[in-house]
CSV table of N, CA and C in Angstrom, one decimal:
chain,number,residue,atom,x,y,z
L,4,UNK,N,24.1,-1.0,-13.2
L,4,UNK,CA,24.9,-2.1,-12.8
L,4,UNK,C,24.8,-2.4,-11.3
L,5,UNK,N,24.5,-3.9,-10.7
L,5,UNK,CA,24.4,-4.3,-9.5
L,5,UNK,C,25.9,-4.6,-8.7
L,6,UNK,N,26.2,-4.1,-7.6
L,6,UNK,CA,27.3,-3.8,-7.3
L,6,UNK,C,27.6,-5.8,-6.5
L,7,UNK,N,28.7,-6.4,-7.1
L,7,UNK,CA,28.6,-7.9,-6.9
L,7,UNK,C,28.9,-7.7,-5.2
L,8,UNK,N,28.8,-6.8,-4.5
L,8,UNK,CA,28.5,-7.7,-2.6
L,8,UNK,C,27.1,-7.5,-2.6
L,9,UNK,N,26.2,-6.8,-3.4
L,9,UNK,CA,24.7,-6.6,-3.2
L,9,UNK,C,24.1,-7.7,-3.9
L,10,UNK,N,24.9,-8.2,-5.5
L,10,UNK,CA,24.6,-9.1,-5.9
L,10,UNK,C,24.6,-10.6,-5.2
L,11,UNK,N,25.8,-11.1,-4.5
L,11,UNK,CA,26.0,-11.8,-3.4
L,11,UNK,C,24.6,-12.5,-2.9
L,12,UNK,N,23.8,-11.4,-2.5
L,12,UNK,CA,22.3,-12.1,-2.0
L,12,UNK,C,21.5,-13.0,-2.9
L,13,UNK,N,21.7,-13.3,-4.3
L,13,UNK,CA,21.3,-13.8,-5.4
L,13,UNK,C,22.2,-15.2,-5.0
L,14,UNK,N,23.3,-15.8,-4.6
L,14,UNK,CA,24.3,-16.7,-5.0
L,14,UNK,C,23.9,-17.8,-4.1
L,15,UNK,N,24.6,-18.9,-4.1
L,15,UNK,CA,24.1,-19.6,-3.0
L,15,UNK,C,25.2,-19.8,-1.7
L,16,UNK,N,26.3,-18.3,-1.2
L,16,UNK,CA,26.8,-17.9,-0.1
L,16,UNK,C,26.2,-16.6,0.5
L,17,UNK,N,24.7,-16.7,0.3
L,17,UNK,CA,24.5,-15.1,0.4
L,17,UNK,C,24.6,-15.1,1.6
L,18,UNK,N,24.3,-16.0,3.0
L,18,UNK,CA,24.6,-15.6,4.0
L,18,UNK,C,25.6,-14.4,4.6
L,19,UNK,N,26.9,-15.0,3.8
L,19,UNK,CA,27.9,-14.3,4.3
L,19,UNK,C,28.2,-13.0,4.2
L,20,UNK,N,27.7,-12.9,3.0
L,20,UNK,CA,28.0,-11.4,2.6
L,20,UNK,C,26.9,-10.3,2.9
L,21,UNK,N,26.1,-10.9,3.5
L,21,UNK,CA,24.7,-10.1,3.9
L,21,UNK,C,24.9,-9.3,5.3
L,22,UNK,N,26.0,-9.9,6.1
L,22,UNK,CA,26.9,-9.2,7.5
L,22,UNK,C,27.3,-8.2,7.1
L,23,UNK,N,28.2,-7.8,6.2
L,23,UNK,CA,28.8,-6.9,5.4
L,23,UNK,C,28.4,-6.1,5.0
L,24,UNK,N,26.8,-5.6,4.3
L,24,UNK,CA,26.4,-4.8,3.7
L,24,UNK,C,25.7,-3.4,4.9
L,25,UNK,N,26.0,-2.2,4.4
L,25,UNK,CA,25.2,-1.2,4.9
L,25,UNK,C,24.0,-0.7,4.6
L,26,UNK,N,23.5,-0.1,5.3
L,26,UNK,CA,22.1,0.1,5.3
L,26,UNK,C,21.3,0.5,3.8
L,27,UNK,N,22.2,0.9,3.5
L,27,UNK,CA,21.8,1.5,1.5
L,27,UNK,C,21.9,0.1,0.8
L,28,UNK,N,22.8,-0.4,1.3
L,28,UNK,CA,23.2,-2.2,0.2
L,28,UNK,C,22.0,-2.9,0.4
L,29,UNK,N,21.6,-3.1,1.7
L,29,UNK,CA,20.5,-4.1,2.0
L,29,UNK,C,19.4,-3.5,1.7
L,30,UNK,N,19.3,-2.2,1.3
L,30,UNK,CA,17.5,-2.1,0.8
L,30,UNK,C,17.8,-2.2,-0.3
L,31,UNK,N,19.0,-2.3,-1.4
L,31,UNK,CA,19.8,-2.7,-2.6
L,31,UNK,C,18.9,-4.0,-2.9
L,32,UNK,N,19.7,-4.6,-2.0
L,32,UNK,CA,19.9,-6.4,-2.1
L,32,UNK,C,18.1,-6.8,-1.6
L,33,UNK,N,17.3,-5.9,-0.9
L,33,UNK,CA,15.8,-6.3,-1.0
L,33,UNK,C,15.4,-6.4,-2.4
L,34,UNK,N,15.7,-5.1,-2.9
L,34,UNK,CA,15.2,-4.5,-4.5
L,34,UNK,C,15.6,-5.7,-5.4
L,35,UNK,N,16.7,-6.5,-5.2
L,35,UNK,CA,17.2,-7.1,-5.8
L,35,UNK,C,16.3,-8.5,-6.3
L,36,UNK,N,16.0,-8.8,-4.9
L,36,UNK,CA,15.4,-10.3,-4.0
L,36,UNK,C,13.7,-9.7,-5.0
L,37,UNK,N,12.9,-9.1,-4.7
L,37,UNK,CA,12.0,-8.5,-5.1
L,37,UNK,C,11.8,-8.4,-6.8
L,38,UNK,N,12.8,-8.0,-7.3
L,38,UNK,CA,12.6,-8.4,-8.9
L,38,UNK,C,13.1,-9.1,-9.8
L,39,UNK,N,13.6,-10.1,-8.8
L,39,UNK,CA,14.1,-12.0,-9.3
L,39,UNK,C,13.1,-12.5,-8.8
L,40,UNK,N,12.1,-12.5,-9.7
L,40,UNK,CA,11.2,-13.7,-10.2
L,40,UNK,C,11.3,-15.0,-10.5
L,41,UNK,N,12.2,-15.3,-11.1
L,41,UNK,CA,12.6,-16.8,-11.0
L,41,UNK,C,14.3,-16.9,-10.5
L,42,UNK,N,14.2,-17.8,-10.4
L,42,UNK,CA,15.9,-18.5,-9.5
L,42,UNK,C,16.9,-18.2,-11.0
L,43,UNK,N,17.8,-17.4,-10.3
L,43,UNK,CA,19.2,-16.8,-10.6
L,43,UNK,C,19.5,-18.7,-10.8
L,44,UNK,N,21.1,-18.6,-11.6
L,44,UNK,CA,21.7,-19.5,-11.8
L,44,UNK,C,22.6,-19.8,-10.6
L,45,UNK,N,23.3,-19.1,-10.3
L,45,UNK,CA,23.9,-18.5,-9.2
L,45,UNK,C,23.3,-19.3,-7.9
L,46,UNK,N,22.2,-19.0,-7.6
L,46,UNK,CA,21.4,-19.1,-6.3
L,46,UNK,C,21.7,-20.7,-5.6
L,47,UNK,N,21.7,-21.8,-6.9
L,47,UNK,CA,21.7,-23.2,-6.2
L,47,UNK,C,20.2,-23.6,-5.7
L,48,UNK,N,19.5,-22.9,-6.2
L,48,UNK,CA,18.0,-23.4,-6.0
L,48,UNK,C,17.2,-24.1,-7.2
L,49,UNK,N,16.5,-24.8,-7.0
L,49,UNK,CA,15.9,-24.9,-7.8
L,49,UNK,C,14.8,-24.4,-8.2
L,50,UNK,N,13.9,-24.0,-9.0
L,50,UNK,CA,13.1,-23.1,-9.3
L,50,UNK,C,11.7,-23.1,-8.7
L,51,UNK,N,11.1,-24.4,-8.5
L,51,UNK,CA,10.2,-24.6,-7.2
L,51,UNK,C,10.3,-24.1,-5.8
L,52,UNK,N,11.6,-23.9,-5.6
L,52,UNK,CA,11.6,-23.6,-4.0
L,52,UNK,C,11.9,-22.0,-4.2
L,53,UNK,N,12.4,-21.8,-5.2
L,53,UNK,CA,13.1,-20.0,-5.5
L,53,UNK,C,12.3,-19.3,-4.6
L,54,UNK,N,10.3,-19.2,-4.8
L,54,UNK,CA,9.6,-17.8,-4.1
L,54,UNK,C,9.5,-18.6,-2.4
L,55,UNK,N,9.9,-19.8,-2.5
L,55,UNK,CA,10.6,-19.8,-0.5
L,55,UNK,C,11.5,-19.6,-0.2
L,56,UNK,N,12.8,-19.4,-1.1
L,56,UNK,CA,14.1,-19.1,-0.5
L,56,UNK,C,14.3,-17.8,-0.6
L,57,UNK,N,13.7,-16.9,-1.9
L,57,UNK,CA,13.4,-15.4,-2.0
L,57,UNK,C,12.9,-14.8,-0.9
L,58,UNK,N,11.5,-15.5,-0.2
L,58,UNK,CA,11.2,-14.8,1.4
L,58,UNK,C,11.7,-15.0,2.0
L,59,UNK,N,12.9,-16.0,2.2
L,59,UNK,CA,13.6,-16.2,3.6
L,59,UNK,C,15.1,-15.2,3.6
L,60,UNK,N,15.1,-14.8,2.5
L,60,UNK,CA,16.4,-14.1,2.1
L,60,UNK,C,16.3,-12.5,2.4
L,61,UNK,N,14.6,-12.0,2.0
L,61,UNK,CA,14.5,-10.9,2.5
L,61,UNK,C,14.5,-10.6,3.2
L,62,UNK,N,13.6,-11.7,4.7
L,62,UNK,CA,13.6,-11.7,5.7
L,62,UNK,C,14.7,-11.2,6.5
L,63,UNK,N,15.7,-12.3,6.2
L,63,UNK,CA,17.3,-12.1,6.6
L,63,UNK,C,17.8,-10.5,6.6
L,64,UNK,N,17.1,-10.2,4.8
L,64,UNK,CA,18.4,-8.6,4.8
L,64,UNK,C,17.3,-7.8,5.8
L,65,UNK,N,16.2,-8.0,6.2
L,65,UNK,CA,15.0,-6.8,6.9
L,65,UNK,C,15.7,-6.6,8.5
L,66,UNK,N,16.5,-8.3,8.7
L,66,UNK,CA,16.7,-8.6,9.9
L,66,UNK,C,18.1,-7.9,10.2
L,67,UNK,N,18.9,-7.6,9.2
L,67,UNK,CA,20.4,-7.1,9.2
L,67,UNK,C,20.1,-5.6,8.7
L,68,UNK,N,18.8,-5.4,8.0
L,68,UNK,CA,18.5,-4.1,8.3
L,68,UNK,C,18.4,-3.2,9.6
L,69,UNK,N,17.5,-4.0,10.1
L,69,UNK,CA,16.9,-3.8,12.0
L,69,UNK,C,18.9,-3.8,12.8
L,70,UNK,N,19.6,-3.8,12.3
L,70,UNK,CA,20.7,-4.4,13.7
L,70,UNK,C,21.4,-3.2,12.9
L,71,UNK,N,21.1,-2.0,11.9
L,71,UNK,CA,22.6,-1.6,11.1
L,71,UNK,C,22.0,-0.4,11.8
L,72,UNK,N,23.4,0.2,12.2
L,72,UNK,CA,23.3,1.8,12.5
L,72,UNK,C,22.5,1.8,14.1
L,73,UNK,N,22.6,0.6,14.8
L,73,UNK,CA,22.3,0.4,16.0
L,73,UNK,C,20.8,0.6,16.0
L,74,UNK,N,20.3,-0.3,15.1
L,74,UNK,CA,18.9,-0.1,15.4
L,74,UNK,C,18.1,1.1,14.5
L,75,UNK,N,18.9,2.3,14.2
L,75,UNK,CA,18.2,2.7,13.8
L,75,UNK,C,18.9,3.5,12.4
L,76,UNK,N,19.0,2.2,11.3
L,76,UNK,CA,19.0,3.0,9.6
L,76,UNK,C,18.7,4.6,9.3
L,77,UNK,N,19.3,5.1,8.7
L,77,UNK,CA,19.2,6.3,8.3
L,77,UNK,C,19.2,6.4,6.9
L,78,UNK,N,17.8,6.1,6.7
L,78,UNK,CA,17.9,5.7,5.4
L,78,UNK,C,16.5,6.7,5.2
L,79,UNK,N,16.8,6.9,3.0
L,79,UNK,CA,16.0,8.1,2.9
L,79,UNK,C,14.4,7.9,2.8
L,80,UNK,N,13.3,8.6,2.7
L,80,UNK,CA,12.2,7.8,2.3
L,80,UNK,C,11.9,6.8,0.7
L,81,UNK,N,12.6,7.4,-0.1
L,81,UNK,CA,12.6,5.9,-1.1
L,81,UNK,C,12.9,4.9,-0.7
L,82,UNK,N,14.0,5.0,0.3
L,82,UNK,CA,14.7,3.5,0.5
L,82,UNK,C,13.8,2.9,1.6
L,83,UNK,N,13.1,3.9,2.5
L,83,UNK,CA,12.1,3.1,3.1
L,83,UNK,C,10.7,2.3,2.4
L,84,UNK,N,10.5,3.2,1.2
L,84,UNK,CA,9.5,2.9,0.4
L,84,UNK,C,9.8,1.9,-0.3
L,85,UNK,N,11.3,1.0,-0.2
L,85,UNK,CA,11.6,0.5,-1.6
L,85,UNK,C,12.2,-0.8,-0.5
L,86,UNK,N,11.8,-0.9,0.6
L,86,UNK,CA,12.2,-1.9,1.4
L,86,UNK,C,10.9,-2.3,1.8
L,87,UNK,N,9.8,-1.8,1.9
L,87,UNK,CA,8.5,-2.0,2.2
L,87,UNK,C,7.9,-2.9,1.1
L,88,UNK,N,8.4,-2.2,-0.1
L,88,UNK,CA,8.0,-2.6,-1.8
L,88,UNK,C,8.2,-3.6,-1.5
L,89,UNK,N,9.7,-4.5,-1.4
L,89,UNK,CA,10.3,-5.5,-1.5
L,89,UNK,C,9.7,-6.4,-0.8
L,90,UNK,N,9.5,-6.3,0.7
L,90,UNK,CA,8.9,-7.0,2.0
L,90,UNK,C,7.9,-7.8,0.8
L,91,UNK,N,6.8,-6.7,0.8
L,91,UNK,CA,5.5,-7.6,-0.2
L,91,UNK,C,5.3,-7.6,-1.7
L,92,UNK,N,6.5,-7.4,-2.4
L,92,UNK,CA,6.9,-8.1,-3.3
L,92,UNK,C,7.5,-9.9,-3.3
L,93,UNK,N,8.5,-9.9,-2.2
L,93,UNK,CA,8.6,-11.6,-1.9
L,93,UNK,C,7.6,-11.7,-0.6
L,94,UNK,N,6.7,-10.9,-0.6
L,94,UNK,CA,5.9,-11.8,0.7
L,94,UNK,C,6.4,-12.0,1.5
L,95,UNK,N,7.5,-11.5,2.1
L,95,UNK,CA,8.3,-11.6,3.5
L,95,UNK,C,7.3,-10.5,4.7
L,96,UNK,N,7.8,-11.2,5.7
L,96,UNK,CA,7.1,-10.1,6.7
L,96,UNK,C,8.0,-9.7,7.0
L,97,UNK,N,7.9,-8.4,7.3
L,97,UNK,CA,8.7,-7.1,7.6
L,97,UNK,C,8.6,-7.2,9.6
L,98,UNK,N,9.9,-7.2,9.8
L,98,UNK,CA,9.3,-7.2,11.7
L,98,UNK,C,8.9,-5.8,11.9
L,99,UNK,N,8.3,-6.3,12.7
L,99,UNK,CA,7.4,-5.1,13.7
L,99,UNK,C,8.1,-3.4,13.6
L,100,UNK,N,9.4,-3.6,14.2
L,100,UNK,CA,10.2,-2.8,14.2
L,100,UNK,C,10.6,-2.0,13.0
L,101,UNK,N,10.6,-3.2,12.4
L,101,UNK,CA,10.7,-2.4,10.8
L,101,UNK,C,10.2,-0.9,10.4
L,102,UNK,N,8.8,-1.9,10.2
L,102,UNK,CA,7.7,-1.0,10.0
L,102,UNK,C,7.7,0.3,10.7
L,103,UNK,N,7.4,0.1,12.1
L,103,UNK,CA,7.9,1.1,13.2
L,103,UNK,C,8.7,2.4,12.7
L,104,UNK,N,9.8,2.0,12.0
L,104,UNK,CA,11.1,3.0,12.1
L,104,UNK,C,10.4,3.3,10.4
L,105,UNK,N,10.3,2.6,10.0
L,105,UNK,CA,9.6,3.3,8.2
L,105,UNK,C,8.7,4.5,8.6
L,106,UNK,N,7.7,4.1,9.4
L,106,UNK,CA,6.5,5.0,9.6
L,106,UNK,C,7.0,6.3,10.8
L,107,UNK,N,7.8,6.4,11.5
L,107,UNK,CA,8.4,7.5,12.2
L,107,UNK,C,9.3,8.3,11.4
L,108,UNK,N,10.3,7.5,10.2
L,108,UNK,CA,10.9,8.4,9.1
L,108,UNK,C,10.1,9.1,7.7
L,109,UNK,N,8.9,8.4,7.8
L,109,UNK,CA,8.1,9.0,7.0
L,109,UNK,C,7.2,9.8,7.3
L,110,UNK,N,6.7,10.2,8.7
L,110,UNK,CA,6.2,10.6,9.4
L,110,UNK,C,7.2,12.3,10.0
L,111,UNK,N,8.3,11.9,9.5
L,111,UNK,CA,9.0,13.3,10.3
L,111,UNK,C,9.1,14.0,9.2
L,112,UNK,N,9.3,13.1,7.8
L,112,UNK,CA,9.4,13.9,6.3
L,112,UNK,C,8.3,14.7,6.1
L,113,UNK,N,6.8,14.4,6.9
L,113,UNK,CA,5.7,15.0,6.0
L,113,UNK,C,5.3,16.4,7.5
């Protein structure tokens, strides 16, 4: 069961609720964005535009990823692996920084 503020990213106010989520919710609400292949009812898109509004949504949570916990997520290596998944699952680019902090947490695991 998807927890409805993670679901939220699916709707057509996900902006708002995407401020709100913590670092575990937003690699949630990636996972989410990633295995909605076609446009939710919810979303207010129409199905043509769905895999451009899906990358710009990931984008967003990668972006609210990068700002939680001051920069630096403390998140486990699945959830780095499953935020990476997502990136190139909707074909979003991951910022720089992203990647960065993925590969220094996975990098301290091994």
């Amino acid at each position: 069961m998807v927890r409805p503020e993670v679901q939220a990213i699916l709707g057509s106010h996900w902006q708002r609720g995407l401020r709100r989520l913590g670092p575990e919710n937003l690699v949630r609400a990636s996972l989410l964005l990633a295995r909605s292949e076609r446009s939710p009812e919810s979303s207010g898109c129409d199905a043509s535009v769905w895999p451009e509004a899906r990358r710009q949504r990931a984008e967003a949570v990668f972006r609210q990823l990068l700002q939680a916990d001051r920069g630096q997520p403390d998140l486990s290596i699945r959830d780095w692996a499953g935020a990476l998944w997502s990136a190139a699952r909707c074909r979003a680019s991951a910022p720089n920084a992203l990647l960065e902090a993925a590969s220094e947490a996975i990098g301290e695991a091994a």
